[in-house]
PDB file of C-alpha atoms in Angstrom:
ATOM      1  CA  UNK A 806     -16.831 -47.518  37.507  1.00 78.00           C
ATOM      2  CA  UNK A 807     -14.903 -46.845  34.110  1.00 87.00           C
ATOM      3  CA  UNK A 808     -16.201 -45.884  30.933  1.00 87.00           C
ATOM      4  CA  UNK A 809     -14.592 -46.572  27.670  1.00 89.00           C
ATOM      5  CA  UNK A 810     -15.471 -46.171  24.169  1.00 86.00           C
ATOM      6  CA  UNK A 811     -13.898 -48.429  21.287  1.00 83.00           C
ATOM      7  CA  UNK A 812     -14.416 -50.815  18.650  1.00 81.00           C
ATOM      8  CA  UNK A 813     -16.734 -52.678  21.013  1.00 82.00           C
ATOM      9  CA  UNK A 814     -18.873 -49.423  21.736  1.00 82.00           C
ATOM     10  CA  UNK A 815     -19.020 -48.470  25.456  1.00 85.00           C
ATOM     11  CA  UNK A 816     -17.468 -50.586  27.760  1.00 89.00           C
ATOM     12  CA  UNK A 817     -18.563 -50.152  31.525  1.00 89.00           C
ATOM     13  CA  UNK A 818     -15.838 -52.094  34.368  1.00 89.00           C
ATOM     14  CA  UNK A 819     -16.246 -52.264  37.773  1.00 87.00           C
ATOM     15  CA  UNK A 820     -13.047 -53.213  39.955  1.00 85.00           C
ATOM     16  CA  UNK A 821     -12.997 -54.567  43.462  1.00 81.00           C
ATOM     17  CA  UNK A 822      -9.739 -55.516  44.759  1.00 76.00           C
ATOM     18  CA  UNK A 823      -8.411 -57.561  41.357  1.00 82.00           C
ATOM     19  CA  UNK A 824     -12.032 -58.697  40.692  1.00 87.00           C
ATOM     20  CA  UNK A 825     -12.957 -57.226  37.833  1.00 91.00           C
ATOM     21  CA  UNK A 826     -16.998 -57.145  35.988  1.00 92.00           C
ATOM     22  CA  UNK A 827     -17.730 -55.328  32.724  1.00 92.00           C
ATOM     23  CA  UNK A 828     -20.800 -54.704  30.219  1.00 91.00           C
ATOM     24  CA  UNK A 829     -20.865 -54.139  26.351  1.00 89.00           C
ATOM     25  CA  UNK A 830     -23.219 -53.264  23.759  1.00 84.00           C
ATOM     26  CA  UNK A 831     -26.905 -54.585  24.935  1.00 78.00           C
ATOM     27  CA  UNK A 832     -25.977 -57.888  26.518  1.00 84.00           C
ATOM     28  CA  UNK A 833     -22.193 -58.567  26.635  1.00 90.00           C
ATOM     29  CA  UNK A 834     -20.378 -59.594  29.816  1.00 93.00           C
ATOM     30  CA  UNK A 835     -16.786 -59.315  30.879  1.00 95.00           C
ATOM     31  CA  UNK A 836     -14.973 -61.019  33.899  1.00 93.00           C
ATOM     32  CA  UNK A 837     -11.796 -61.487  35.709  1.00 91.00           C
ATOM     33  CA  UNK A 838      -9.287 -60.363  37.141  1.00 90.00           C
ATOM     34  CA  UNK A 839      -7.136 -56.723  37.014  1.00 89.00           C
ATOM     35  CA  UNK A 840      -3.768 -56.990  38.020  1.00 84.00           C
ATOM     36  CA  UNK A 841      -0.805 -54.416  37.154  1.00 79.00           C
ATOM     37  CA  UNK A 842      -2.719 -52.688  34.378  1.00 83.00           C
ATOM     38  CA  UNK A 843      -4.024 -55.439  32.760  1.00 88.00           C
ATOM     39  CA  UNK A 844      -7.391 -57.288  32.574  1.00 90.00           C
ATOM     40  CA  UNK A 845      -7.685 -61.296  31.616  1.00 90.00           C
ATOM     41  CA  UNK A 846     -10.130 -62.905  31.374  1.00 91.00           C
ATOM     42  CA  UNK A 847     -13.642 -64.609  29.987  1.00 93.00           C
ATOM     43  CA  UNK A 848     -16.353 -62.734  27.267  1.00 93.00           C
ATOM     44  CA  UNK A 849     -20.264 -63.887  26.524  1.00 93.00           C
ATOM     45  CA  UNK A 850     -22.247 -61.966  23.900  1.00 89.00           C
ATOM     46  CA  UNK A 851     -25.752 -63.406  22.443  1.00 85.00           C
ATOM     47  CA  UNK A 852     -24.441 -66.877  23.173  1.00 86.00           C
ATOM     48  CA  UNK A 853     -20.900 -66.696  22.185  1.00 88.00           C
ATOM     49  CA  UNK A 854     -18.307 -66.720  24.852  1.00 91.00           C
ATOM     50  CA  UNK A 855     -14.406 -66.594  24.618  1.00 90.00           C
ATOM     51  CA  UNK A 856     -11.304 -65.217  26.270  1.00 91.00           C
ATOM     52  CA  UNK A 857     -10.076 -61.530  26.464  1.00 92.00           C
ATOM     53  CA  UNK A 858      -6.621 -59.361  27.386  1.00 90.00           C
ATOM     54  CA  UNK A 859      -6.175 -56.357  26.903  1.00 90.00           C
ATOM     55  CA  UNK A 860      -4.110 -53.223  29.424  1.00 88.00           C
ATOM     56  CA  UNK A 861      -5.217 -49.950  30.528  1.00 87.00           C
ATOM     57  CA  UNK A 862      -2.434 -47.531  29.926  1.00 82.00           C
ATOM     58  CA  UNK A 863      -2.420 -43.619  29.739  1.00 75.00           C
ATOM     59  CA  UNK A 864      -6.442 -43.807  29.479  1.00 81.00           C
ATOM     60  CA  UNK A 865      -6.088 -46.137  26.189  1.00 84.00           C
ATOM     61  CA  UNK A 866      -7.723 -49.624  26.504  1.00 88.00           C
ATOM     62  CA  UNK A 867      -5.995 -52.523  23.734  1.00 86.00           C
ATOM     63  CA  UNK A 868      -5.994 -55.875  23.799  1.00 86.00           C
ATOM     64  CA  UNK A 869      -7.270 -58.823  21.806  1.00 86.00           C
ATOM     65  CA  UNK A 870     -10.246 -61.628  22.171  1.00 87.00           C
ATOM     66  CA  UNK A 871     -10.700 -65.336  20.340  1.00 86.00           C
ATOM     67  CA  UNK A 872     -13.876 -67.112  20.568  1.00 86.00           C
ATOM     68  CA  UNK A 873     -13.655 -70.269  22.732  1.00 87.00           C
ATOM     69  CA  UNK A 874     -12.171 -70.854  25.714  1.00 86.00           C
ATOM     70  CA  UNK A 875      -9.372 -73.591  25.417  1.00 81.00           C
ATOM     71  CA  UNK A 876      -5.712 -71.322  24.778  1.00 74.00           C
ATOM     72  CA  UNK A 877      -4.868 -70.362  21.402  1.00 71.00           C
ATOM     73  CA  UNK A 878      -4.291 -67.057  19.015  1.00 74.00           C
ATOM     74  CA  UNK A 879      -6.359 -63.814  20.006  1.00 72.00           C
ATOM     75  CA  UNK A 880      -6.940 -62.448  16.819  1.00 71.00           C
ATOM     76  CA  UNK A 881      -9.817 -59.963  17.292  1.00 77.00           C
ATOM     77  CA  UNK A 882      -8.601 -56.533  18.854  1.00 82.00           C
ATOM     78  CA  UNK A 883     -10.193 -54.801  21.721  1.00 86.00           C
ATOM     79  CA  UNK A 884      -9.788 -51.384  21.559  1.00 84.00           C
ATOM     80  CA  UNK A 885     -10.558 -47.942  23.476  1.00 86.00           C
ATOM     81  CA  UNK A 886     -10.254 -44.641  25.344  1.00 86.00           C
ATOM     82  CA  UNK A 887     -11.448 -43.881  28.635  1.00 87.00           C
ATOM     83  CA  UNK A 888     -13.998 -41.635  28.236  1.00 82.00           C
ATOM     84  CA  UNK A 889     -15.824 -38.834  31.365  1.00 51.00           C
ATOM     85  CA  UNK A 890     -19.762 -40.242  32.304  1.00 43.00           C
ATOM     86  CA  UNK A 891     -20.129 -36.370  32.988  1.00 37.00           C
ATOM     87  CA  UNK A 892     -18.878 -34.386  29.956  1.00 38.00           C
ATOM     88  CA  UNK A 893     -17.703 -37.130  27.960  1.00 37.00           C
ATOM     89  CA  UNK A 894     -14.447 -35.840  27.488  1.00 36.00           C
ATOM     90  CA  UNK A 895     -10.967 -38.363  27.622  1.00 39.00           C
ATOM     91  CA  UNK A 896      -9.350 -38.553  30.748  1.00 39.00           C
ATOM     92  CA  UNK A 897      -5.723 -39.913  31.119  1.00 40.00           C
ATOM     93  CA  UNK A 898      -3.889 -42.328  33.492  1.00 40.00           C
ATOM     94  CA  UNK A 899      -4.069 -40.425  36.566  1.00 43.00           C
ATOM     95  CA  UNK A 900      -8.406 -40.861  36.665  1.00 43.00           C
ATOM     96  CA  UNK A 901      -7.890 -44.564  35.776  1.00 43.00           C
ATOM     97  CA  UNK A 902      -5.927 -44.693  38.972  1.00 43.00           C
ATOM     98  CA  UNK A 903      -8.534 -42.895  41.133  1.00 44.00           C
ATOM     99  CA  UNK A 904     -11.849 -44.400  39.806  1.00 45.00           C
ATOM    100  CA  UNK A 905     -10.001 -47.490  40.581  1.00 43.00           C
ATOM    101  CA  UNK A 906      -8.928 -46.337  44.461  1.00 42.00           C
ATOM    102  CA  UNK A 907     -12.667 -45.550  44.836  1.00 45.00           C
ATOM    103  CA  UNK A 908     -13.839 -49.030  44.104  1.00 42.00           C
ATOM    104  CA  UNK A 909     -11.417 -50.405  46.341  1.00 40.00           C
ATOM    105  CA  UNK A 910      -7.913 -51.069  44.732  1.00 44.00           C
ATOM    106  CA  UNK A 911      -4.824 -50.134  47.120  1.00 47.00           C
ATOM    107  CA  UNK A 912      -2.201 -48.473  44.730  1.00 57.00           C
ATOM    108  CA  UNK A 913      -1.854 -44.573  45.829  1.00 73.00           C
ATOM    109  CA  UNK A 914      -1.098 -42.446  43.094  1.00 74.00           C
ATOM    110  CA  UNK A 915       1.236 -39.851  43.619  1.00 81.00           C
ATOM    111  CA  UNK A 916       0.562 -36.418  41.974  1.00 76.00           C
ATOM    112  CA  UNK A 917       2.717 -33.484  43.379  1.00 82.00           C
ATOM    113  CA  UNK A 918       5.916 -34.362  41.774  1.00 88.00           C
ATOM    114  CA  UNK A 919       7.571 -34.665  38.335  1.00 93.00           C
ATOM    115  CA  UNK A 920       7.187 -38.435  37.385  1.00 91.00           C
ATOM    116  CA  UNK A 921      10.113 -38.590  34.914  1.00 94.00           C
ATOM    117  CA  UNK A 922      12.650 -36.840  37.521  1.00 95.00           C
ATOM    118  CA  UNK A 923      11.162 -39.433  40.184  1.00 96.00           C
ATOM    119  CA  UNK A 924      11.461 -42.023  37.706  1.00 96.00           C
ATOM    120  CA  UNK A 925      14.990 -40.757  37.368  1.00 97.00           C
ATOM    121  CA  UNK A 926      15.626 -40.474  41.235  1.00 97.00           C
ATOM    122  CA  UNK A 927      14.613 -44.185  41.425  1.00 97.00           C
ATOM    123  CA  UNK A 928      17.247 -45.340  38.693  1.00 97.00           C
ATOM    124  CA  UNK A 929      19.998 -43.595  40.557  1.00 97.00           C
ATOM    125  CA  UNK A 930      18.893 -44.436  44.850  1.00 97.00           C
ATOM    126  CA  UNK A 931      16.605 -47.550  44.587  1.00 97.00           C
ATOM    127  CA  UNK A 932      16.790 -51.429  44.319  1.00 96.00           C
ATOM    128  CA  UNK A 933      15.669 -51.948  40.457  1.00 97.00           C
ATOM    129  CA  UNK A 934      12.933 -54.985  41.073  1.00 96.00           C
ATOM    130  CA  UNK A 935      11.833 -55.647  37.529  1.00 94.00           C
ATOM    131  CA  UNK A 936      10.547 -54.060  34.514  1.00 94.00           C
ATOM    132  CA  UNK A 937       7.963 -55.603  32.229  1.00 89.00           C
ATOM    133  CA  UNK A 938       6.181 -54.037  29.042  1.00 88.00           C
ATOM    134  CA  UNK A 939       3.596 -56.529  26.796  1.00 83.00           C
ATOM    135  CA  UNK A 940       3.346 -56.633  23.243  1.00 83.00           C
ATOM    136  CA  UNK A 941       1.406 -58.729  20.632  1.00 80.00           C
ATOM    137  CA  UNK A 942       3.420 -61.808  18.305  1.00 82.00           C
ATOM    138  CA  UNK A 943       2.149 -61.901  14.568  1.00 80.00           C
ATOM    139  CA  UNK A 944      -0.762 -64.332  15.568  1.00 76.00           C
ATOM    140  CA  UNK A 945      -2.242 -61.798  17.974  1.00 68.00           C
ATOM    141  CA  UNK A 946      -0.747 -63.475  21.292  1.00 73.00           C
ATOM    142  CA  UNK A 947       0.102 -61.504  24.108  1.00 73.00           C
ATOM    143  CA  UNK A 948       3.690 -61.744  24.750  1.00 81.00           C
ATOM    144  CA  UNK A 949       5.185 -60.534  28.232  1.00 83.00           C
ATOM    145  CA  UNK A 950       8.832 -59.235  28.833  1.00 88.00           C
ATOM    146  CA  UNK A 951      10.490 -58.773  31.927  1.00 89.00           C
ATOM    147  CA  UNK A 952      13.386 -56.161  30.669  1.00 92.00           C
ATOM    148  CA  UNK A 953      12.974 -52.940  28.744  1.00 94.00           C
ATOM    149  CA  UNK A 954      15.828 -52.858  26.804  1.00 92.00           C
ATOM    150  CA  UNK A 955      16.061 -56.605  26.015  1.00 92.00           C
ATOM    151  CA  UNK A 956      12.390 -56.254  25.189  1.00 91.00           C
ATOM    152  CA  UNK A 957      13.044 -54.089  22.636  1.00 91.00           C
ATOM    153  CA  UNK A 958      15.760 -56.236  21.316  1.00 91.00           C
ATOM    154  CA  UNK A 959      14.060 -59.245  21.180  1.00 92.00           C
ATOM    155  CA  UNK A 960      10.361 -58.144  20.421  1.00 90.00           C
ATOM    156  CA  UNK A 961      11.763 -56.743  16.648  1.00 88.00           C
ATOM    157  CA  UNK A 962      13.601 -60.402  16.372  1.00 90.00           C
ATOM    158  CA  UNK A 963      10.501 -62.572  17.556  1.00 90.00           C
ATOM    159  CA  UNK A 964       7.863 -59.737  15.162  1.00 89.00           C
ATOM    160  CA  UNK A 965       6.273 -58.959  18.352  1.00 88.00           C
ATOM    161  CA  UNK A 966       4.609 -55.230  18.247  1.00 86.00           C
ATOM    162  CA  UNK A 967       5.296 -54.087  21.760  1.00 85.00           C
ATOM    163  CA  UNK A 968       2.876 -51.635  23.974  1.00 81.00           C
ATOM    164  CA  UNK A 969       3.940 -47.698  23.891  1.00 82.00           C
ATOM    165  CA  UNK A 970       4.165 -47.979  27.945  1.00 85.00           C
ATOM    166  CA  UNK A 971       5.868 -50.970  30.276  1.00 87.00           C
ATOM    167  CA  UNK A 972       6.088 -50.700  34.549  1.00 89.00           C
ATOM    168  CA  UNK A 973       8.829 -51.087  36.491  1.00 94.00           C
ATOM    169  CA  UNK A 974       8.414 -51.581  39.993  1.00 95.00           C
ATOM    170  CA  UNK A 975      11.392 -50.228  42.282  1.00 97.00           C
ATOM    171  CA  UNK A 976      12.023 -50.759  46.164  1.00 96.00           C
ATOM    172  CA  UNK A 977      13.338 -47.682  47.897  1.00 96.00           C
ATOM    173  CA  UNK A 978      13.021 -46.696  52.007  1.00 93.00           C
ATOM    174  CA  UNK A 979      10.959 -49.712  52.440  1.00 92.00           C
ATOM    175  CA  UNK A 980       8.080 -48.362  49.902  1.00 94.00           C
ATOM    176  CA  UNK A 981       7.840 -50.245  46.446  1.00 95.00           C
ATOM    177  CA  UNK A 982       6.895 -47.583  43.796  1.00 95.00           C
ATOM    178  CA  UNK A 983       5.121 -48.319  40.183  1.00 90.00           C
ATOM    179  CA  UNK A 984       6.704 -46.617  37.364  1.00 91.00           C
ATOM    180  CA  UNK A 985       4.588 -46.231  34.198  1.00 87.00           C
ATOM    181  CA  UNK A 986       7.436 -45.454  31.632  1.00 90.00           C
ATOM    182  CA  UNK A 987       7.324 -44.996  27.896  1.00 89.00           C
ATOM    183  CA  UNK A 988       9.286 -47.273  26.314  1.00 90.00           C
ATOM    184  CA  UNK A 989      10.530 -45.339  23.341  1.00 89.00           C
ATOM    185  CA  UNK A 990      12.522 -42.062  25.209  1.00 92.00           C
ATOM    186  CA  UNK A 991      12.233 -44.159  28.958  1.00 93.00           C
ATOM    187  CA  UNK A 992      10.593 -41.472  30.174  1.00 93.00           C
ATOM    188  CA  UNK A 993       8.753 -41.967  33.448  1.00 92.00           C
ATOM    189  CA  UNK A 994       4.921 -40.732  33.164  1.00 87.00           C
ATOM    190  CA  UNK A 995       3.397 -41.668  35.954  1.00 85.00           C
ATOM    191  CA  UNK A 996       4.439 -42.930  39.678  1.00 89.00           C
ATOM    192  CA  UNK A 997       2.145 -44.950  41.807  1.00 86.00           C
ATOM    193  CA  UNK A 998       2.761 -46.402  45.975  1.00 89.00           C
ATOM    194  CA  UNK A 999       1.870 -49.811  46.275  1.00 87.00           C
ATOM    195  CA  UNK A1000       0.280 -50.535  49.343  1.00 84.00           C
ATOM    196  CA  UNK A1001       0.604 -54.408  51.288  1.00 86.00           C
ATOM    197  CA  UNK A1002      -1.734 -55.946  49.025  1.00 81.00           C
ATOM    198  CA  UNK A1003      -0.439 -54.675  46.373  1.00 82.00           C
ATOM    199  CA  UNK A1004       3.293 -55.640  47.240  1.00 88.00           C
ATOM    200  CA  UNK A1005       1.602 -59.654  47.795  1.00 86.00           C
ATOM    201  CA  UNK A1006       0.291 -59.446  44.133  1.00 82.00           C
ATOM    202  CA  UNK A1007       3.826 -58.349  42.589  1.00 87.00           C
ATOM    203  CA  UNK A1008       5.560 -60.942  44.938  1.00 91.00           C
ATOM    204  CA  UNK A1009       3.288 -63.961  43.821  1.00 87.00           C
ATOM    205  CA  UNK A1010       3.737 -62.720  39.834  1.00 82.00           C
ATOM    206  CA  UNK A1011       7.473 -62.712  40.796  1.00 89.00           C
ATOM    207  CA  UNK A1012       7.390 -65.797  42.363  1.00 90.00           C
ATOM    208  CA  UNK A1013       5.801 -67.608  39.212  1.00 84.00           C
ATOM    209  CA  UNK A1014       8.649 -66.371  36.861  1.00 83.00           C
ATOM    210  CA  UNK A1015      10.754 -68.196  39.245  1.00 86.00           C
ATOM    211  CA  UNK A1016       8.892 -71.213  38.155  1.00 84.00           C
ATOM    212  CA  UNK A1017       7.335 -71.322  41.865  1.00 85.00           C
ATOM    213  CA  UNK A1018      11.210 -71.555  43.168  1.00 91.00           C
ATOM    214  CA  UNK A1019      10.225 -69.370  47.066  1.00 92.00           C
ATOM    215  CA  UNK A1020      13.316 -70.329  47.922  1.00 93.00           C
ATOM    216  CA  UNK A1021      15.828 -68.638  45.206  1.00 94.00           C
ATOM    217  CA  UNK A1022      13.009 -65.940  44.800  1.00 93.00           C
ATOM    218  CA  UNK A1023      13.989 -64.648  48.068  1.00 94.00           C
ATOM    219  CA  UNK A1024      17.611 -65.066  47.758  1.00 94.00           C
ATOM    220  CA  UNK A1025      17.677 -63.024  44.895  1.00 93.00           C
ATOM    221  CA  UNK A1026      15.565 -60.749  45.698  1.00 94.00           C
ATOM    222  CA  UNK A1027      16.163 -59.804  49.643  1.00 93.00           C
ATOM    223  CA  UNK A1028      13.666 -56.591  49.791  1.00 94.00           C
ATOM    224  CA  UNK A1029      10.752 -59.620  49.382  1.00 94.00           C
ATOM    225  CA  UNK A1030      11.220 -61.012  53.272  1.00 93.00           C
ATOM    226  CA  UNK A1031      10.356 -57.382  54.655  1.00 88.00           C
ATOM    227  CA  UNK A1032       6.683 -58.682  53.477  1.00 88.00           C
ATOM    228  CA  UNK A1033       7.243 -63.065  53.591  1.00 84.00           C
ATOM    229  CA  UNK A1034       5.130 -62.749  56.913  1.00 77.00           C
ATOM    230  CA  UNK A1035       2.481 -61.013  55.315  1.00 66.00           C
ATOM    231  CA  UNK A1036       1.805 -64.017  53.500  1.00 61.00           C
TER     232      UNK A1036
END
């Protein structure tokens, strides 16, 4: 289980696999699903419901809400840090990572090395597979892009406030690795080892920017059909 505190007051989420349950203040709800650092999904609180995103990033929770449930503007924020049960002290990335290994999700986080040389090693020896960062438009929509440096680019043209830290996902001796870089120097902060279910997840996002296209997914992106059987 994590423990945040925000705007919302504490926040408790449990996360099985990419199912993910959460509880707020005396009687509110969270659910849906966790995938690649970030939560989506539905809020109910003394008969109000709505939708919800927000990531999970260097132990900082932020993301917005709206009322309803039909697609529109999020313009409430959702805000917090991950906070110890024990000594109530903040914790960073690397205990999001384990609390979420102990209730069952796959990624194995790797902490014996320097993440920004890594990060580094990957740039110069590995097969670049995509980066994406999020950021929030001027009518509190979340806005996803799948390049750092045309993010940047194009978030200050379209007023988009982008997150501190993106992922980008490498493929390198037949292991795909999880970057978490900050955007502003590029510096690589934390590494992660996906694991198979993992890999199907990142293949199936992939495959939906390709607007569904298996076909020219896999020709473009060859490292995919050491795991097309998996499927």
């Amino acid at each position: 289980m994590l423990k945040f505190k925000g705007n919302f007051g504490e926040l408790f989420l449990n996360i099985s696999d990419t199912k993910t349950t959460g509880n707020y203040q005396e009687n509110g709800v969270l659910s849906g699903d966790f995938v690649n650092n970030t939560f989506k999904g539905n809020w109910k609180n003394k008969g109000d419901e709505g939708l919800i995103v927000f990531t999970i990033l260097d132990g900082k929770l932020s993301g917005s809400w709206k009322k309803g449930l039909q697609a529109g503007p999020m313009h409430g924020k959702w805000e917090g840090v991950l906070v110890d049960e024990s000594d109530n002290t903040s914790k960073n990335v690397d205990v999001i990572v384990k609390d979420i290994e102990d209730n069952g999700s796959l990624f194995e986080h790797l902490d014996n090395i320097n993440p920004d040389k890594f990060y580094n090693e990957l740039i110069a020896n590995a097969k670049l597979i995509v980066e994406i960062v999020t950021g929030t438009n001027e009518d509190d929509e979340i806005v996803d892009y799948w390049d750092f440096e045309d993010a940047v680019l194009e978030a200050e043209d379209e007023n988009v406030i982008l997150n501190d830290h993106g992922l980008a996902y490498f493929f390198m001796d037949n292991t795909i690795y999880e970057v978490v870089v900050y955007i502003e120097n590029n510096e690589g902060t934390g590494i992660n080892k996906l694991s198979l279910e993992d890999i199907q997840l990142l293949i199936k996002q992939l495959i939906i920017g390709f607007d569904d296209d298996e076909d020219y997914f896999y020709q473009e992106h060859e490292w995919a059909l050491n795991y097309k059987s998996n499927f």
